[in-house]
Coordinates of C-alpha atoms in Angstrom, one line a residue:
M1 CA 10.2 76.0 -13.2
A2 CA 9.8 77.8 -9.8
T3 CA 12.2 75.4 -8.1
T4 CA 15.1 76.0 -10.5
R5 CA 18.4 76.7 -8.6
I6 CA 20.2 79.9 -9.7
S7 CA 23.8 79.3 -10.8
A8 CA 26.4 81.9 -10.0
R9 CA 28.8 80.4 -12.6
L10 CA 29.9 82.8 -15.3
P11 CA 28.9 82.2 -18.9
P12 CA 31.4 79.9 -20.8
N13 CA 32.6 82.7 -23.1
I14 CA 33.6 85.0 -20.2
D15 CA 37.3 85.4 -19.3
P16 CA 37.4 85.0 -15.5
T17 CA 40.8 86.5 -15.3
K18 CA 41.0 89.2 -12.6
A19 CA 42.5 92.6 -12.9
P20 CA 46.0 92.8 -11.3
L21 CA 46.0 94.8 -8.1
A22 CA 48.1 97.9 -7.9
Y23 CA 50.3 98.2 -4.8
G24 CA 49.0 99.5 -1.5
D25 CA 46.8 102.5 -1.5
R26 CA 46.8 102.7 -5.3
A27 CA 44.8 99.5 -5.6
L28 CA 41.3 100.8 -5.2
P29 CA 41.7 104.1 -7.2
K30 CA 43.0 102.0 -10.1
L31 CA 40.1 99.5 -9.8
N32 CA 37.6 102.3 -9.7
R33 CA 39.0 103.8 -12.9
E34 CA 38.8 100.4 -14.5
L35 CA 35.1 100.1 -13.5
N36 CA 34.5 103.1 -15.8
D37 CA 36.6 101.8 -18.6
K38 CA 35.1 101.6 -22.2
E39 CA 36.6 98.1 -22.7
L40 CA 34.1 95.5 -21.5
I41 CA 36.9 93.0 -20.5
T42 CA 38.5 95.7 -18.3
R43 CA 35.2 96.3 -16.5
Q44 CA 34.6 92.6 -16.0
R45 CA 38.1 92.0 -14.6
A46 CA 37.9 94.9 -12.3
L47 CA 34.6 93.6 -10.9
M48 CA 36.1 90.1 -10.4
T49 CA 39.0 91.6 -8.4
L50 CA 36.8 94.0 -6.4
C51 CA 34.5 91.1 -5.3
D52 CA 37.4 89.4 -3.7
Y53 CA 39.1 92.5 -2.4
L54 CA 36.0 93.8 -0.5
H55 CA 35.5 90.6 1.4
D56 CA 38.0 92.2 3.7
P57 CA 35.9 94.8 5.6
E58 CA 38.9 97.1 6.0
H59 CA 38.8 97.8 2.3
I60 CA 35.2 98.9 2.1
A61 CA 35.6 102.4 3.6
E62 CA 38.4 103.1 1.2
A63 CA 36.4 101.8 -1.8
L64 CA 33.6 104.1 -1.0
R65 CA 36.0 107.0 -0.5
V66 CA 37.4 106.7 -4.0
G67 CA 34.0 106.6 -5.6
C68 CA 33.3 102.9 -6.1
A69 CA 29.7 103.2 -5.0
E70 CA 28.9 105.7 -7.8
S71 CA 30.7 103.5 -10.3
L72 CA 28.8 100.5 -9.3
K73 CA 25.5 102.4 -9.5
A74 CA 26.3 103.3 -13.1
L75 CA 27.2 99.7 -13.9
L76 CA 23.7 98.5 -12.9
T77 CA 22.5 99.7 -16.3
D78 CA 25.5 98.1 -18.2
P79 CA 24.3 96.2 -21.3
D80 CA 26.5 93.2 -20.3
G81 CA 24.9 90.6 -18.1
T82 CA 28.1 89.6 -16.4
V83 CA 28.9 93.2 -15.4
R84 CA 25.4 93.5 -13.9
H85 CA 25.9 90.1 -12.2
K86 CA 29.2 91.1 -10.5
A87 CA 28.1 94.7 -9.8
T88 CA 25.1 93.5 -7.8
E89 CA 27.3 91.0 -6.1
V90 CA 29.7 93.7 -4.9
L91 CA 26.8 95.8 -3.7
Y92 CA 25.6 92.9 -1.7
I93 CA 29.0 92.6 0.0
I94 CA 29.0 96.4 0.7
A95 CA 25.4 96.2 2.1
G96 CA 26.7 93.9 4.8
H97 CA 28.4 96.8 6.6
N98 CA 27.0 99.9 8.2
I99 CA 29.2 102.3 6.2
G100 CA 28.1 100.5 3.0
R101 CA 24.4 100.8 3.9
D102 CA 24.9 104.5 4.5
A103 CA 26.4 104.7 1.0
F104 CA 23.2 103.1 -0.5
L105 CA 21.2 105.9 0.9
H106 CA 23.7 108.7 0.3
F107 CA 24.1 107.8 -3.4
S108 CA 20.4 106.8 -3.9
I109 CA 21.2 103.3 -5.1
I110 CA 17.8 101.7 -4.0
I111 CA 15.8 102.7 -7.0
P112 CA 18.4 101.8 -9.7
L113 CA 18.9 98.5 -7.9
S114 CA 15.2 97.8 -7.9
R115 CA 15.0 98.2 -11.7
L116 CA 17.0 95.0 -11.9
F117 CA 14.0 93.1 -10.4
N118 CA 13.0 92.7 -14.0
D119 CA 16.4 91.7 -15.3
E120 CA 16.5 88.8 -17.8
L121 CA 19.2 87.0 -15.8
A122 CA 18.0 85.2 -12.6
I123 CA 21.4 85.7 -10.9
V124 CA 21.2 89.4 -11.4
R125 CA 17.7 89.5 -9.9
R126 CA 18.8 87.3 -7.0
N127 CA 21.8 89.5 -6.2
A128 CA 19.6 92.6 -6.4
H129 CA 17.1 91.2 -3.9
M130 CA 19.9 89.9 -1.6
A131 CA 21.5 93.4 -1.5
L132 CA 18.1 95.0 -0.8
E133 CA 17.3 92.5 2.0
M134 CA 20.7 93.1 3.6
L135 CA 20.1 96.9 3.4
C136 CA 16.8 96.5 5.3
H137 CA 18.6 94.9 8.3
F138 CA 19.0 98.4 9.6
T139 CA 16.0 100.8 10.0
P140 CA 17.1 103.6 7.7
G141 CA 17.5 101.1 4.9
A142 CA 14.0 99.7 5.4
E143 CA 12.7 103.3 5.6
G144 CA 14.4 103.9 2.2
V145 CA 12.7 101.0 0.6
V146 CA 9.3 102.1 2.1
E147 CA 9.8 105.7 0.9
A148 CA 10.7 104.4 -2.5
S149 CA 7.2 102.8 -2.6
L150 CA 8.7 99.4 -3.4
I151 CA 6.4 97.3 -1.2
P152 CA 3.8 96.9 -4.0
T153 CA 6.5 95.8 -6.4
L154 CA 7.9 93.3 -4.0
V155 CA 4.5 91.8 -3.4
D156 CA 3.9 91.5 -7.1
K157 CA 7.3 89.7 -7.5
L158 CA 6.2 87.1 -4.9
K159 CA 3.7 85.9 -7.4
V160 CA 6.1 85.2 -10.2
E161 CA 9.7 84.8 -8.9
L162 CA 11.8 81.7 -8.4
D163 CA 11.5 80.2 -4.9
E164 CA 15.1 81.0 -4.1
I165 CA 14.4 84.7 -4.7
K166 CA 11.0 84.6 -2.9
E167 CA 12.8 83.9 0.3
Y168 CA 14.7 87.1 0.1
I169 CA 11.6 89.1 -0.9
L170 CA 9.7 87.8 2.1
D171 CA 12.6 88.8 4.4
T172 CA 12.8 92.3 2.9
L173 CA 9.0 92.7 3.4
H174 CA 9.4 91.5 7.0
F175 CA 11.7 94.4 7.8
C176 CA 9.5 96.9 5.8
L177 CA 6.2 95.7 7.5
V178 CA 7.6 96.7 10.9
L179 CA 7.4 100.3 9.6
E180 CA 4.5 100.3 7.1
Q181 CA 1.6 98.0 6.6
I182 CA -0.9 100.1 4.6
Q183 CA 1.0 99.9 1.4
A184 CA 1.2 96.1 1.7
L185 CA -2.5 95.8 2.4
I186 CA -3.5 97.9 -0.5
A187 CA -1.1 95.9 -2.7
G188 CA -2.9 92.6 -1.7
A189 CA -0.1 91.3 0.4
M190 CA -2.4 89.4 2.7
E191 CA -3.8 87.4 -0.2
V192 CA -0.3 86.6 -1.6
F193 CA 1.0 85.6 1.8
T194 CA -2.0 83.4 2.4
D195 CA -1.5 81.6 -0.9
L196 CA 2.2 81.0 0.1
L197 CA 1.1 79.1 3.3
N198 CA 0.4 76.1 1.0
H199 CA 3.9 76.3 -0.6
E200 CA 5.9 73.1 -0.8
S201 CA 9.0 74.8 0.8
P202 CA 8.8 74.9 4.7
V203 CA 11.1 78.0 4.6
I204 CA 8.6 79.9 2.5
R205 CA 5.7 78.7 4.5
A206 CA 7.4 79.9 7.7
K207 CA 8.4 83.3 6.3
A208 CA 4.8 83.8 4.8
A209 CA 3.3 83.1 8.2
R210 CA 5.8 85.5 9.9
D211 CA 4.9 88.2 7.4
I212 CA 1.2 87.6 8.0
M213 CA 1.9 88.2 11.7
D214 CA 3.7 91.5 10.8
L215 CA 0.8 92.6 8.6
S216 CA -1.8 91.7 11.2
V217 CA -0.5 94.1 13.8
P218 CA -2.9 97.0 12.8
L219 CA -6.6 96.4 13.0
D220 CA -7.0 96.7 9.2
G221 CA -4.5 93.8 8.9
K222 CA -6.5 91.6 11.3
N223 CA -9.7 92.4 9.5
K224 CA -8.1 91.6 6.1
A225 CA -6.9 88.3 7.4
C226 CA -10.4 87.3 8.4
E227 CA -11.8 88.6 5.1
V228 CA -9.5 86.5 2.9
N229 CA -9.8 83.4 5.1
T230 CA -6.2 83.3 6.3
L231 CA -6.9 81.5 9.5
P232 CA -7.8 78.0 8.2
P233 CA -4.5 77.4 6.4
L234 CA -2.7 78.9 9.5
V235 CA -4.5 76.3 11.7
T236 CA -3.5 73.6 9.3
L237 CA 0.2 74.6 9.6
L238 CA 0.0 74.1 13.4
G239 CA 0.6 70.4 12.5
D240 CA 3.5 71.1 10.2
A241 CA 6.6 69.0 10.4
S242 CA 8.8 72.1 10.7
P243 CA 9.0 73.7 14.1
E244 CA 9.7 77.1 12.5
V245 CA 6.5 76.8 10.5
R246 CA 4.5 75.8 13.6
A247 CA 6.0 78.7 15.6
K248 CA 5.2 81.3 13.0
A249 CA 1.7 80.0 12.3
A250 CA 0.9 80.1 16.1
G251 CA 2.3 83.6 16.2
A252 CA 0.1 84.8 13.3
I253 CA -3.0 83.2 14.9
M254 CA -2.1 84.9 18.2
T255 CA -2.0 88.3 16.5
I256 CA -5.1 87.9 14.4
T257 CA -7.2 86.6 17.3
I258 CA -6.9 89.7 19.3
T259 CA -10.1 90.9 17.6
T260 CA -13.5 89.2 18.4
Q261 CA -14.0 88.4 14.7
G262 CA -10.5 86.7 14.6
K263 CA -11.3 84.7 17.8
Y264 CA -14.5 83.2 16.3
K265 CA -12.9 82.5 12.9
A266 CA -10.1 80.6 14.6
I267 CA -12.5 78.7 16.9
Q268 CA -14.5 77.7 13.8
A269 CA -11.3 76.5 12.1
M270 CA -10.7 74.2 15.1
A271 CA -7.6 76.0 16.2
I272 CA -8.0 75.2 20.0
P273 CA -7.3 71.4 19.9
K274 CA -4.3 71.9 17.7
L275 CA -2.9 74.7 19.9
V276 CA -3.3 72.6 23.0
N277 CA -1.3 69.9 21.3
L278 CA 1.6 72.4 20.9
V279 CA 1.7 73.3 24.6
N280 CA 4.2 70.5 25.1
D281 CA 6.1 71.0 21.8
K282 CA 9.9 70.5 21.9
T283 CA 10.5 74.0 20.6
S284 CA 10.2 76.8 23.1
E285 CA 9.0 79.4 20.5
V286 CA 6.2 77.0 19.5
R287 CA 5.1 76.5 23.1
L288 CA 5.2 80.3 23.8
N289 CA 3.2 81.3 20.7
A290 CA 0.7 78.5 21.2
I291 CA 0.1 79.5 24.8
K292 CA -0.3 83.1 23.9
A293 CA -2.8 82.2 21.1
I294 CA -4.7 80.1 23.6
T295 CA -4.9 83.1 25.9
T296 CA -6.5 85.3 23.3
L297 CA -9.0 82.6 22.3
S298 CA -9.9 82.0 26.0
E299 CA -11.2 85.6 26.1
A300 CA -14.2 84.4 24.1
P301 CA -16.8 82.5 26.2
E302 CA -16.8 79.6 23.8
G303 CA -13.0 79.5 23.8
R304 CA -12.8 79.6 27.6
Q305 CA -15.4 76.8 27.9
A306 CA -13.4 74.5 25.5
L307 CA -10.1 75.3 27.3
L308 CA -11.3 74.7 30.9
E309 CA -10.7 71.0 30.5
N310 CA -7.2 71.6 29.3
V311 CA -6.0 73.8 32.2
S312 CA -4.0 71.0 33.7
T313 CA -2.0 70.7 30.4
I314 CA -1.1 74.4 30.5
E315 CA -0.4 74.3 34.2
K316 CA 2.5 71.9 33.5
R317 CA 4.2 74.7 31.6
L318 CA 4.5 76.6 34.9
E319 CA 7.7 74.7 35.4
D320 CA 9.0 75.2 31.9
E321 CA 12.7 75.8 31.3
S322 CA 11.9 79.0 29.4
P323 CA 10.9 82.0 31.7
A324 CA 8.9 83.5 28.9
V325 CA 6.8 80.3 28.5
V326 CA 6.3 80.2 32.3
K327 CA 5.0 83.8 32.3
A328 CA 2.7 83.1 29.3
A329 CA 1.3 80.0 31.1
E330 CA 0.6 81.9 34.2
I331 CA -1.4 84.5 32.3
A332 CA -3.2 81.8 30.3
V333 CA -4.3 79.9 33.4
K334 CA -5.5 83.1 35.0
V335 CA -7.6 84.1 31.9
I336 CA -9.1 80.6 31.4
T337 CA -10.1 80.2 35.0
W338 CA -11.4 83.7 35.4
K339 CA -14.9 84.0 36.7
P340 CA -17.1 87.1 36.6

């Protein structure tokens, strides 16, 4: 089932005993040797200890210096599922630090890690995606994923993965789409994101709408959104119970409706009355994106005509607590009331 929760508990036949730590600066060299040991139980115990030991950031630099990154990379192909589980967990911990993210690129870990997207164990797949998502928090990491041509693979995985993993994939794609949209468009990402707008999880709906906004930055993305009918479900989400979903849906509409085609598609989908309703939303991000979307729609004569009767509603936002909302409201009123 797509909603199955992934358990991080070890199999019942696995000895959870950790490897004893050597004293002082001998600890990590000893653990690294044990990571390469022929005995399975030794490798497992070393990984258990390493997971705990590296939660202290001071130990990460030393772990990388003694060669743990290369050892972990080799363990990604280990036949034992528990070893792959704990190896990916350690890599996720390492990816949370700049020096660790540099090591991912230096030791070319991205591609071997991505091969675990097809692992039989859900916990291994989840850890692999978590590590990759963490890596993409800094630009060189996202560039590494793009250069590895992993965007099409990530898009395909959105169709079949567990919901818990889909969230990480959507975040990874978000960072990658800032740099590269064409790979995603060719891979059918707009269609996949549009399908996810109807997902039962508000988190996934919000992330899908955000990724649509990212993908709609270039003209080809805006045109694709119109082509695959992305605007009607986005308009529906303007009434979603989740403020995060409303905000991202309004942001996506704002981006798509920069084009004339997008404006008229949104107007036909009855976006204007729903956007006007969001002008007084409790969440500032929702108000901001809704007013910006209203501004783009008012550039069409039909949109301006429909919005003229709502100018007073928008003018109330000129005293909003958020300076960004005030600025957006000023621009919106100016565009709506413009006369040739």
